[in-house]
PDB file of C-alpha atoms and ligand atoms in Angstrom:
ATOM      1  CA  MET N   2     -33.620   4.371  27.917  1.00 30.00           C
ATOM      2  CA  ARG N   3     -30.309   3.166  26.577  1.00 32.00           C
ATOM      3  CA  LEU N   4     -29.133   4.469  23.280  1.00 30.00           C
ATOM      4  CA  LEU N   5     -26.458   2.665  21.340  1.00 30.00           C
ATOM      5  CA  ARG N   6     -23.765   4.968  20.117  1.00 32.00           C
ATOM      6  CA  SER N   7     -23.435   3.087  16.875  1.00 32.00           C
ATOM      7  CA  HIS N   8     -25.961   1.619  14.582  1.00 32.00           C
ATOM      8  CA  LEU N   9     -25.889  -0.965  11.902  1.00 32.00           C
ATOM      9  CA  LEU N  10     -28.585  -1.649   9.432  1.00 33.00           C
ATOM     10  CA  LEU N  11     -28.167  -4.001   6.568  1.00 33.00           C
ATOM     11  CA  LEU N  12     -30.623  -2.753   4.054  1.00 32.00           C
ATOM     12  CA  LEU N  13     -31.383  -5.896   2.195  1.00 30.00           C
ATOM     13  CA  LEU N  14     -33.828  -4.802  -0.400  1.00 32.00           C
ATOM     14  CA  ALA N  15     -32.094  -7.330  -2.572  1.00 35.00           C
ATOM     15  CA  SER N  16     -33.349 -10.242  -0.545  1.00 36.00           C
ATOM     16  CA  SER N  17     -36.906  -9.029  -0.728  1.00 35.00           C
ATOM     17  CA  ALA N  18     -37.005  -8.022  -4.336  1.00 35.00           C
ATOM     18  CA  ALA N  19     -34.918  -8.415  -7.423  1.00 36.00           C
ATOM     19  CA  GLY N  20     -31.895 -10.055  -5.865  1.00 40.00           C
ATOM     20  CA  SER N  21     -33.706 -13.190  -4.832  1.00 40.00           C
ATOM     21  CA  LEU N  22     -36.212 -13.007  -7.583  1.00 41.00           C
ATOM     22  CA  LEU N  23     -33.606 -12.886 -10.271  1.00 44.00           C
ATOM     23  CA  ARG N  24     -30.587 -14.660  -8.923  1.00 42.00           C
ATOM     24  CA  THR N  25     -31.701 -17.793  -7.212  1.00 40.00           C
ATOM     25  CA  VAL N  26     -34.842 -20.524  -7.726  1.00 42.00           C
ATOM     26  CA  PRO N  27     -37.631 -23.449  -7.021  1.00 43.00           C
ATOM     27  CA  GLU N  28     -39.351 -26.073  -8.998  1.00 44.00           C
ATOM     28  CA  GLU N  29     -42.585 -24.860 -10.437  1.00 50.00           C
ATOM     29  CA  PRO N  30     -45.618 -26.422  -8.759  1.00 48.00           C
ATOM     30  CA  SER N  31     -48.186 -27.298 -11.380  1.00 47.00           C
ATOM     31  CA  THR N  32     -51.167 -27.422  -9.077  1.00 46.00           C
ATOM     32  CA  ILE N  33     -52.393 -23.895  -9.740  1.00 45.00           C
ATOM     33  CA  SER N  34     -54.175 -23.646 -13.042  1.00 47.00           C
ATOM     34  CA  SER N  35     -53.338 -20.881 -15.445  1.00 44.00           C
ATOM     35  CA  GLY N  36     -56.955 -20.209 -16.323  1.00 43.00           C
ATOM     36  CA  GLY N  37     -58.554 -16.893 -15.541  1.00 40.00           C
ATOM     37  CA  GLY N  38     -58.576 -13.422 -16.957  1.00 39.00           C
ATOM     38  CA  GLY N  39     -56.839 -12.079 -20.019  1.00 40.00           C
ATOM     39  CA  GLY N  40     -53.134 -11.435 -20.202  1.00 47.00           C
ATOM     40  CA  GLY N  41     -52.329 -14.539 -18.184  1.00 51.00           C
ATOM     41  CA  GLY N  42     -54.411 -13.554 -15.150  1.00 60.00           C
ATOM     42  CA  GLY N  43     -54.064 -17.056 -13.716  1.00 81.00           C
ATOM     43  CA  ASP N  44     -50.335 -16.847 -14.154  1.00 92.00           C
ATOM     44  CA  ALA N  45     -50.335 -13.483 -12.408  1.00 92.00           C
ATOM     45  CA  LEU N  46     -52.119 -15.005  -9.410  1.00 94.00           C
ATOM     46  CA  TYR N  47     -49.769 -17.973  -9.309  1.00 95.00           C
ATOM     47  CA  CYS N  48     -46.694 -15.789  -9.801  1.00 95.00           C
ATOM     48  CA  ASP N  49     -47.701 -13.383  -7.056  1.00 93.00           C
ATOM     49  CA  SER N  50     -48.058 -16.340  -4.690  1.00 95.00           C
ATOM     50  CA  TRP N  51     -44.726 -17.686  -5.857  1.00 94.00           C
ATOM     51  CA  ARG N  52     -43.116 -14.310  -5.200  1.00 92.00           C
ATOM     52  CA  LEU N  53     -44.488 -14.343  -1.650  1.00 94.00           C
ATOM     53  CA  SER N  54     -43.069 -17.833  -1.103  1.00 95.00           C
ATOM     54  CA  VAL N  55     -39.656 -16.597  -2.258  1.00 92.00           C
ATOM     55  CA  GLU N  56     -39.752 -13.504  -0.108  1.00 89.00           C
ATOM     56  CA  THR N  57     -40.748 -15.460   2.982  1.00 93.00           C
ATOM     57  CA  ASN N  58     -37.949 -17.917   2.126  1.00 91.00           C
ATOM     58  CA  ASP N  59     -40.385 -20.821   1.950  1.00 94.00           C
ATOM     59  CA  ALA N  60     -39.404 -21.564  -1.644  1.00 91.00           C
ATOM     60  CA  GLY N  61     -35.916 -22.567  -0.538  1.00 91.00           C
ATOM     61  CA  PRO N  62     -33.039 -22.559  -3.050  1.00 90.00           C
ATOM     62  CA  TRP N  63     -34.017 -21.930  -6.651  1.00 89.00           C
ATOM     63  CA  THR N  64     -32.130 -21.176  -9.865  1.00 89.00           C
ATOM     64  CA  ARG N  65     -34.641 -19.845 -12.407  1.00 92.00           C
ATOM     65  CA  ILE N  66     -37.936 -18.092 -12.240  1.00 93.00           C
ATOM     66  CA  PRO N  67     -40.803 -20.253 -13.519  1.00 94.00           C
ATOM     67  CA  ALA N  68     -41.179 -19.743 -17.284  1.00 94.00           C
ATOM     68  CA  ARG N  69     -44.820 -18.762 -16.852  1.00 95.00           C
ATOM     69  CA  CYS N  70     -43.704 -15.856 -14.644  1.00 95.00           C
ATOM     70  CA  ILE N  71     -41.488 -13.985 -17.134  1.00 95.00           C
ATOM     71  CA  ALA N  72     -44.269 -11.527 -18.026  1.00 95.00           C
ATOM     72  CA  PHE N  73     -45.115 -11.123 -14.336  1.00 95.00           C
ATOM     73  CA  VAL N  74     -41.533 -10.261 -13.419  1.00 94.00           C
ATOM     74  CA  ASP N  75     -41.287  -7.883 -16.383  1.00 95.00           C
ATOM     75  CA  GLU N  76     -44.408  -6.086 -15.241  1.00 94.00           C
ATOM     76  CA  TYR N  77     -43.403  -6.102 -11.578  1.00 93.00           C
ATOM     77  CA  MET N  78     -39.945  -4.677 -12.277  1.00 94.00           C
ATOM     78  CA  ASN N  79     -40.843  -2.182 -14.999  1.00 95.00           C
ATOM     79  CA  GLY N  80     -44.278  -1.141 -13.824  1.00 94.00           C
ATOM     80  CA  GLU N  81     -45.025   0.940 -10.754  1.00 95.00           C
ATOM     81  CA  ARG N  82     -44.923  -1.873  -8.239  1.00 93.00           C
ATOM     82  CA  TYR N  83     -41.185  -2.406  -7.762  1.00 94.00           C
ATOM     83  CA  ALA N  84     -40.548   1.326  -7.477  1.00 95.00           C
ATOM     84  CA  SER N  85     -43.417   1.640  -5.011  1.00 95.00           C
ATOM     85  CA  ASP N  86     -42.219  -1.300  -2.892  1.00 94.00           C
ATOM     86  CA  SER N  87     -38.736   0.208  -2.854  1.00 94.00           C
ATOM     87  CA  GLU N  88     -40.040   3.618  -1.827  1.00 95.00           C
ATOM     88  CA  VAL N  89     -42.108   2.227   1.024  1.00 96.00           C
ATOM     89  CA  ILE N  90     -39.151   0.248   2.385  1.00 94.00           C
ATOM     90  CA  ALA N  91     -36.755   3.172   1.987  1.00 95.00           C
ATOM     91  CA  GLY N  92     -39.274   5.403   3.767  1.00 95.00           C
ATOM     92  CA  GLU N  93     -39.419   3.005   6.701  1.00 95.00           C
ATOM     93  CA  ALA N  94     -35.634   2.866   6.842  1.00 95.00           C
ATOM     94  CA  LEU N  95     -35.462   6.653   6.817  1.00 96.00           C
ATOM     95  CA  ALA N  96     -38.023   6.899   9.631  1.00 96.00           C
ATOM     96  CA  PHE N  97     -35.802   4.612  11.696  1.00 95.00           C
ATOM     97  CA  ALA N  98     -32.721   6.645  10.830  1.00 95.00           C
ATOM     98  CA  GLU N  99     -34.406   9.883  11.840  1.00 95.00           C
ATOM     99  CA  ALA N 100     -35.178   8.408  15.256  1.00 95.00           C
ATOM    100  CA  VAL N 101     -31.495   7.674  15.831  1.00 93.00           C
ATOM    101  CA  GLU N 102     -29.436  10.182  17.744  1.00 92.00           C
ATOM    102  CA  VAL N 103     -26.392  10.552  15.532  1.00 91.00           C
ATOM    103  CA  ALA N 104     -23.382  11.409  17.642  1.00 88.00           C
ATOM    104  CA  GLY N 105     -21.494  13.108  14.832  1.00 80.00           C
ATOM    105  CA  ASP N 106     -18.254  11.360  15.776  1.00 83.00           C
ATOM    106  CA  GLY N 107     -18.155   9.244  12.611  1.00 77.00           C
ATOM    107  CA  LYS N 108     -19.171   6.090  14.445  1.00 82.00           C
ATOM    108  CA  ASP N 109     -22.699   5.869  13.147  1.00 90.00           C
ATOM    109  CA  VAL N 110     -22.534   3.628  10.096  1.00 92.00           C
ATOM    110  CA  TRP N 111     -25.119   2.332   7.679  1.00 94.00           C
ATOM    111  CA  VAL N 112     -24.348  -0.838   5.725  1.00 93.00           C
ATOM    112  CA  PHE N 113     -25.742  -1.181   2.218  1.00 94.00           C
ATOM    113  CA  ASP N 114     -25.616  -4.133  -0.129  1.00 93.00           C
ATOM    114  CA  VAL N 115     -24.771  -3.177  -3.721  1.00 96.00           C
ATOM    115  CA  ASP N 116     -26.537  -5.294  -6.346  1.00 95.00           C
ATOM    116  CA  GLU N 117     -30.308  -4.818  -6.394  1.00 93.00           C
ATOM    117  CA  THR N 118     -29.968  -2.445  -3.451  1.00 94.00           C
ATOM    118  CA  LEU N 119     -27.865   0.528  -4.518  1.00 97.00           C
ATOM    119  CA  LEU N 120     -27.491  -0.582  -8.129  1.00 97.00           C
ATOM    120  CA  SER N 121     -30.160  -2.085 -10.328  1.00 96.00           C
ATOM    121  CA  ASN N 122     -29.110  -4.781 -12.783  1.00 96.00           C
ATOM    122  CA  LEU N 123     -32.507  -4.706 -14.392  1.00 96.00           C
ATOM    123  CA  PRO N 124     -31.100  -3.808 -17.856  1.00 97.00           C
ATOM    124  CA  TYR N 125     -29.010  -6.993 -17.761  1.00 97.00           C
ATOM    125  CA  TYR N 126     -31.877  -9.187 -16.626  1.00 95.00           C
ATOM    126  CA  ALA N 127     -34.264  -7.621 -19.120  1.00 96.00           C
ATOM    127  CA  ALA N 128     -31.866  -8.688 -21.880  1.00 96.00           C
ATOM    128  CA  ASN N 129     -31.517 -12.172 -20.395  1.00 94.00           C
ATOM    129  CA  GLY N 130     -35.027 -13.448 -19.837  1.00 94.00           C
ATOM    130  CA  TYR N 131     -35.668 -11.875 -16.434  1.00 94.00           C
ATOM    131  CA  GLY N 132     -34.012 -14.703 -14.561  1.00 92.00           C
ATOM    132  CA  SER N 133     -35.756 -17.475 -16.509  1.00 94.00           C
ATOM    133  CA  GLN N 134     -32.381 -18.676 -17.793  1.00 93.00           C
ATOM    134  CA  ASP N 135     -29.660 -20.235 -15.639  1.00 92.00           C
ATOM    135  CA  PHE N 136     -27.511 -17.533 -14.129  1.00 92.00           C
ATOM    136  CA  ASN N 137     -24.512 -16.988 -16.428  1.00 94.00           C
ATOM    137  CA  GLU N 138     -21.657 -15.625 -14.367  1.00 93.00           C
ATOM    138  CA  THR N 139     -19.564 -14.862 -17.464  1.00 96.00           C
ATOM    139  CA  SER N 140     -22.123 -12.660 -19.110  1.00 96.00           C
ATOM    140  CA  PHE N 141     -23.119 -11.088 -15.800  1.00 96.00           C
ATOM    141  CA  ASP N 142     -19.462 -10.204 -15.168  1.00 96.00           C
ATOM    142  CA  GLU N 143     -19.278  -8.640 -18.632  1.00 97.00           C
ATOM    143  CA  TRP N 144     -22.208  -6.476 -17.592  1.00 98.00           C
ATOM    144  CA  VAL N 145     -20.504  -5.596 -14.287  1.00 97.00           C
ATOM    145  CA  TYR N 146     -17.366  -4.431 -16.134  1.00 98.00           C
ATOM    146  CA  LEU N 147     -19.449  -2.030 -18.212  1.00 98.00           C
ATOM    147  CA  SER N 148     -20.100  -0.096 -14.957  1.00 98.00           C
ATOM    148  CA  LYS N 149     -23.411   1.093 -16.340  1.00 98.00           C
ATOM    149  CA  ALA N 150     -25.951  -0.244 -13.840  1.00 98.00           C
ATOM    150  CA  PRO N 151     -28.332   2.567 -12.880  1.00 98.00           C
ATOM    151  CA  ALA N 152     -29.170   3.485  -9.303  1.00 97.00           C
ATOM    152  CA  LEU N 153     -32.269   2.093  -7.717  1.00 96.00           C
ATOM    153  CA  SER N 154     -33.784   5.537  -7.274  1.00 95.00           C
ATOM    154  CA  ALA N 155     -35.386   4.983  -3.850  1.00 96.00           C
ATOM    155  CA  SER N 156     -32.001   3.803  -2.581  1.00 97.00           C
ATOM    156  CA  LEU N 157     -30.106   6.753  -4.000  1.00 97.00           C
ATOM    157  CA  LYS N 158     -32.540   9.094  -2.282  1.00 97.00           C
ATOM    158  CA  LEU N 159     -32.206   7.193   1.000  1.00 97.00           C
ATOM    159  CA  TYR N 160     -28.401   7.112   0.697  1.00 97.00           C
ATOM    160  CA  THR N 161     -28.298  10.886   0.291  1.00 98.00           C
ATOM    161  CA  GLU N 162     -30.732  11.468   3.139  1.00 97.00           C
ATOM    162  CA  LEU N 163     -28.746   9.206   5.465  1.00 96.00           C
ATOM    163  CA  GLN N 164     -25.559  11.079   4.694  1.00 96.00           C
ATOM    164  CA  ALA N 165     -27.340  14.343   5.465  1.00 96.00           C
ATOM    165  CA  LEU N 166     -28.348  12.857   8.829  1.00 95.00           C
ATOM    166  CA  GLY N 167     -24.665  12.158   9.537  1.00 94.00           C
ATOM    167  CA  PHE N 168     -24.408   8.432   8.853  1.00 94.00           C
ATOM    168  CA  HIS N 169     -21.271   7.006   7.278  1.00 94.00           C
ATOM    169  CA  MET N 170     -21.749   4.564   4.444  1.00 95.00           C
ATOM    170  CA  VAL N 171     -20.250   1.075   4.372  1.00 93.00           C
ATOM    171  CA  LEU N 172     -20.926  -0.956   1.236  1.00 94.00           C
ATOM    172  CA  LEU N 173     -20.809  -4.741   1.514  1.00 91.00           C
ATOM    173  CA  THR N 174     -21.119  -6.824  -1.623  1.00 90.00           C
ATOM    174  CA  GLY N 175     -20.771 -10.332  -2.963  1.00 87.00           C
ATOM    175  CA  ARG N 176     -18.924  -8.902  -5.957  1.00 91.00           C
ATOM    176  CA  ALA N 177     -15.298 -10.030  -6.206  1.00 89.00           C
ATOM    177  CA  GLU N 178     -12.345  -7.916  -5.163  1.00 89.00           C
ATOM    178  CA  VAL N 179     -11.149  -7.852  -8.801  1.00 92.00           C
ATOM    179  CA  GLN N 180     -14.340  -5.978  -9.602  1.00 95.00           C
ATOM    180  CA  ARG N 181     -13.519  -3.159  -7.195  1.00 96.00           C
ATOM    181  CA  ASN N 182     -12.663  -0.589  -9.863  1.00 97.00           C
ATOM    182  CA  ALA N 183     -15.638  -1.408 -12.026  1.00 98.00           C
ATOM    183  CA  THR N 184     -17.889  -1.297  -8.977  1.00 98.00           C
ATOM    184  CA  GLU N 185     -16.517   2.031  -7.773  1.00 98.00           C
ATOM    185  CA  GLN N 186     -16.900   3.519 -11.246  1.00 98.00           C
ATOM    186  CA  ASN N 187     -20.431   2.200 -11.453  1.00 98.00           C
ATOM    187  CA  LEU N 188     -21.385   3.598  -8.053  1.00 98.00           C
ATOM    188  CA  LEU N 189     -20.067   7.016  -9.039  1.00 98.00           C
ATOM    189  CA  PHE N 190     -21.800   6.780 -12.425  1.00 98.00           C
ATOM    190  CA  ALA N 191     -25.073   6.039 -10.623  1.00 98.00           C
ATOM    191  CA  GLY N 192     -24.707   9.036  -8.321  1.00 98.00           C
ATOM    192  CA  TYR N 193     -23.312   7.521  -5.113  1.00 98.00           C
ATOM    193  CA  GLY N 194     -20.299   9.046  -3.421  1.00 97.00           C
ATOM    194  CA  SER N 195     -18.325   9.493  -0.219  1.00 97.00           C
ATOM    195  CA  TRP N 196     -18.643   5.985   1.171  1.00 97.00           C
ATOM    196  CA  THR N 197     -16.363   5.081   4.073  1.00 93.00           C
ATOM    197  CA  GLN N 198     -15.550   1.596   2.879  1.00 93.00           C
ATOM    198  CA  LEU N 199     -16.419  -0.790   0.065  1.00 94.00           C
ATOM    199  CA  ILE N 200     -15.988  -4.418   1.122  1.00 91.00           C
ATOM    200  CA  LEU N 201     -15.846  -7.046  -1.620  1.00 90.00           C
ATOM    201  CA  ARG N 202     -15.536 -10.820  -1.680  1.00 83.00           C
ATOM    202  CA  ILE N 203     -11.941 -12.036  -1.908  1.00 73.00           C
ATOM    203  CA  ILE N 204     -11.840 -15.830  -1.773  1.00 60.00           C
ATOM    204  CA  LYS N 205     -13.597 -18.361  -3.964  1.00 53.00           C
ATOM    205  CA  GLU N 206     -13.475 -21.991  -2.862  1.00 51.00           C
ATOM    206  CA  GLY N 207     -15.405 -24.237  -5.182  1.00 46.00           C
ATOM    207  CA  LEU N 208     -18.989 -23.141  -4.909  1.00 39.00           C
ATOM    208  CA  ALA N 209     -18.567 -21.658  -1.459  1.00 40.00           C
ATOM    209  CA  PHE N 210     -17.892 -17.976  -1.402  1.00 47.00           C
ATOM    210  CA  VAL N 211     -15.978 -16.711   1.571  1.00 48.00           C
ATOM    211  CA  HIS N 212     -16.593 -13.085   2.220  1.00 50.00           C
ATOM    212  CA  ARG N 213     -14.367 -10.664   3.863  1.00 51.00           C
ATOM    213  CA  LEU N 214     -16.304 -10.674   7.093  1.00 54.00           C
ATOM    214  CA  ASP N 215     -13.103 -10.290   9.083  1.00 55.00           C
ATOM    215  CA  GLN N 216     -12.780  -6.875   7.501  1.00 56.00           C
ATOM    216  CA  LEU N 217     -16.348  -5.983   8.332  1.00 58.00           C
ATOM    217  CA  PHE N 218     -15.941  -7.124  11.912  1.00 57.00           C
ATOM    218  CA  PHE N 219     -12.683  -5.248  12.251  1.00 54.00           C
ATOM    219  CA  LEU N 220     -14.450  -2.165  11.022  1.00 55.00           C
ATOM    220  CA  LEU N 221     -17.373  -2.718  13.340  1.00 55.00           C
ATOM    221  CA  SER N 222     -15.133  -3.479  16.299  1.00 50.00           C
ATOM    222  CA  GLN N 223     -14.101   0.139  16.136  1.00 48.00           C
ATOM    223  CA  PHE N 224     -17.690   0.975  16.841  1.00 46.00           C
ATOM    224  CA  SER N 225     -19.684  -0.356  19.776  1.00 40.00           C
ATOM    225  CA  GLY N 226     -20.442  -3.974  20.516  1.00 37.00           C
ATOM    226  CA  ILE N 227     -22.726  -4.833  17.650  1.00 39.00           C
ATOM    227  CA  CYS N 228     -20.661  -7.456  15.838  1.00 38.00           C
ATOM    228  CA  GLN N 229     -22.858 -10.253  17.091  1.00 38.00           C
ATOM    229  CA  ARG N 230     -25.882  -8.554  15.637  1.00 39.00           C
ATOM    230  CA  ALA N 231     -24.033  -7.847  12.414  1.00 42.00           C
ATOM    231  CA  GLU N 232     -23.051 -11.468  12.082  1.00 39.00           C
ATOM    232  CA  ILE N 233     -26.614 -12.609  12.478  1.00 37.00           C
ATOM    233  CA  ARG N 234     -27.887 -10.092   9.984  1.00 41.00           C
ATOM    234  CA  VAL N 235     -25.178 -10.926   7.465  1.00 42.00           C
ATOM    235  CA  LYS N 236     -25.954 -14.624   7.722  1.00 40.00           C
ATOM    236  CA  HIS N 237     -29.630 -13.978   7.229  1.00 40.00           C
ATOM    237  CA  GLY N 238     -28.830 -11.721   4.333  1.00 41.00           C
ATOM    238  CA  GLY N 239     -27.188 -14.618   2.539  1.00 38.00           C
ATOM    239  CA  LEU N 240     -24.171 -12.596   1.644  1.00 34.00           C
TER     240      LEU N 240
HETATM  241  C1  NAG D  16     -22.629 -17.250 -20.951  1.00 65.83           C
HETATM  242  O1  NAG D  16     -22.235 -16.000 -21.411  1.00 65.83           O
HETATM  243  C2  NAG D  16     -21.094 -16.051 -22.249  1.00 65.83           C
HETATM  244  C3  NAG D  16     -20.655 -14.610 -22.516  1.00 65.83           C
HETATM  245  O2  NAG D  16     -21.718 -13.829 -22.983  1.00 65.83           O
HETATM  246  C4  NAG D  16     -21.443 -16.816 -23.506  1.00 65.83           C
HETATM  247  O3  NAG D  16     -20.323 -16.864 -24.371  1.00 65.83           O
HETATM  248  C5  NAG D  16     -21.873 -18.206 -23.114  1.00 65.83           C
HETATM  249  O4  NAG D  16     -22.285 -18.925 -24.262  1.00 65.83           O
HETATM  250  C6  NAG D  16     -22.990 -18.164 -22.103  1.00 65.83           C
HETATM  251  N1  NAG D  16     -23.240 -19.504 -21.605  1.00 65.83           N
HETATM  252  C7  NAG D  16     -24.424 -20.081 -21.683  1.00 65.83           C
HETATM  253  C8  NAG D  16     -24.527 -21.460 -21.105  1.00 65.83           C
HETATM  254  O5  NAG D  16     -25.391 -19.522 -22.196  1.00 65.83           O
HETATM  255  C1  NAG D  17      -7.889   0.139 -10.549  1.00 65.83           C
HETATM  256  O1  NAG D  17      -7.717   1.527 -10.713  1.00 65.83           O
HETATM  257  C2  NAG D  17      -6.457   1.981 -10.247  1.00 65.83           C
HETATM  258  C3  NAG D  17      -6.450   3.484 -10.290  1.00 65.83           C
HETATM  259  O2  NAG D  17      -7.201   3.985 -11.348  1.00 65.83           O
HETATM  260  C4  NAG D  17      -5.360   1.348 -11.081  1.00 65.83           C
HETATM  261  O3  NAG D  17      -4.101   1.762 -10.638  1.00 65.83           O
HETATM  262  C5  NAG D  17      -5.459  -0.168 -10.963  1.00 65.83           C
HETATM  263  O4  NAG D  17      -4.538  -0.789 -11.811  1.00 65.83           O
HETATM  264  C6  NAG D  17      -6.859  -0.636 -11.309  1.00 65.83           C
HETATM  265  N1  NAG D  17      -6.955  -2.052 -10.984  1.00 65.83           N
HETATM  266  C7  NAG D  17      -7.539  -2.915 -11.800  1.00 65.83           C
HETATM  267  C8  NAG D  17      -7.576  -4.321 -11.305  1.00 65.83           C
HETATM  268  O5  NAG D  17      -8.045  -2.600 -12.856  1.00 65.83           O
END
C-alpha cells in the first residue's frame, strides 16, 4: 500500500448546500403543480427536486431561487435539515482524516472554502429573500465588512478536530484580497484560528474572476505531487 505524505481535501460544503443554493440559479419549470398538502406541500416536493437538480449540477447556471421555494429554503436552512446534512458530511470528512497517517512534519494540509463552509452568511440571506433576489454584490460586501458571519457549527467542530489530528489549515476563498482583514476578523470572531494561509482572489477582469491559484500551487508544490489533483478539484469546486 502506498501512502501519500500529503493530503488535500477541498471541503466544498458550499457547492452542495447554501453556496449554490443561495448564490447562483435556473429558470423555474412550471410543469410540477403546486397542489398537495398544507403549507405548500406541492411546493416542498417541487423545491426538494429542484434542490437535487442544483446539487447534481443538472440545473446549470442560475441566479435566483424560484420564488415558490423561499419558504422551502427558509425551512431547510433554519430547521434541522441543513445542520444535519452538514454534520453527516463533516463526519464523513473526519472519518477520512482519521484514516490518514499524519506525518507531523507540517506537510499534511486541509483546504477549506470560507463562505458557506467555514462561515455561514445565512443572516444576510435571511434578510435578503433567501436568494430569491438578484445577488447584490454591494450589499453583500457591506455584510462581509461587518465581520459578523457566524461559524457553520459542524465545520468549526471539524476544523478543530482536524487540527488536533495534526492537519494544517489552508483557507481558499473567492473573497477579494481587499477583504482580507474583514475576513480574518470574521474567522476569529467565529472561533477559527491558527490557519497556515488564507488565499483570496486578487484580480477581477470583467465578469471573470481570476483566483490566486499560482499561490495555491506554489504552496502545494512544497508538499508532494498533488497539484494536478488540486487543480481538478478547484475547477470542479467552481472557485
Ligand atoms: C444593492 O445594495 C445597495 C447597498 O445596500 C443598495 O444601495 C442598492 O440599491 C442595491 N441594489 C439593488 C439593485 O437592489
Ligand atoms: C489591515 O490590518 C492591518 C493591521 O491591523 C492594517 O495595517 C492594514 O492597514 C489593514 N488593511 C486594510 C486594507 O484595511
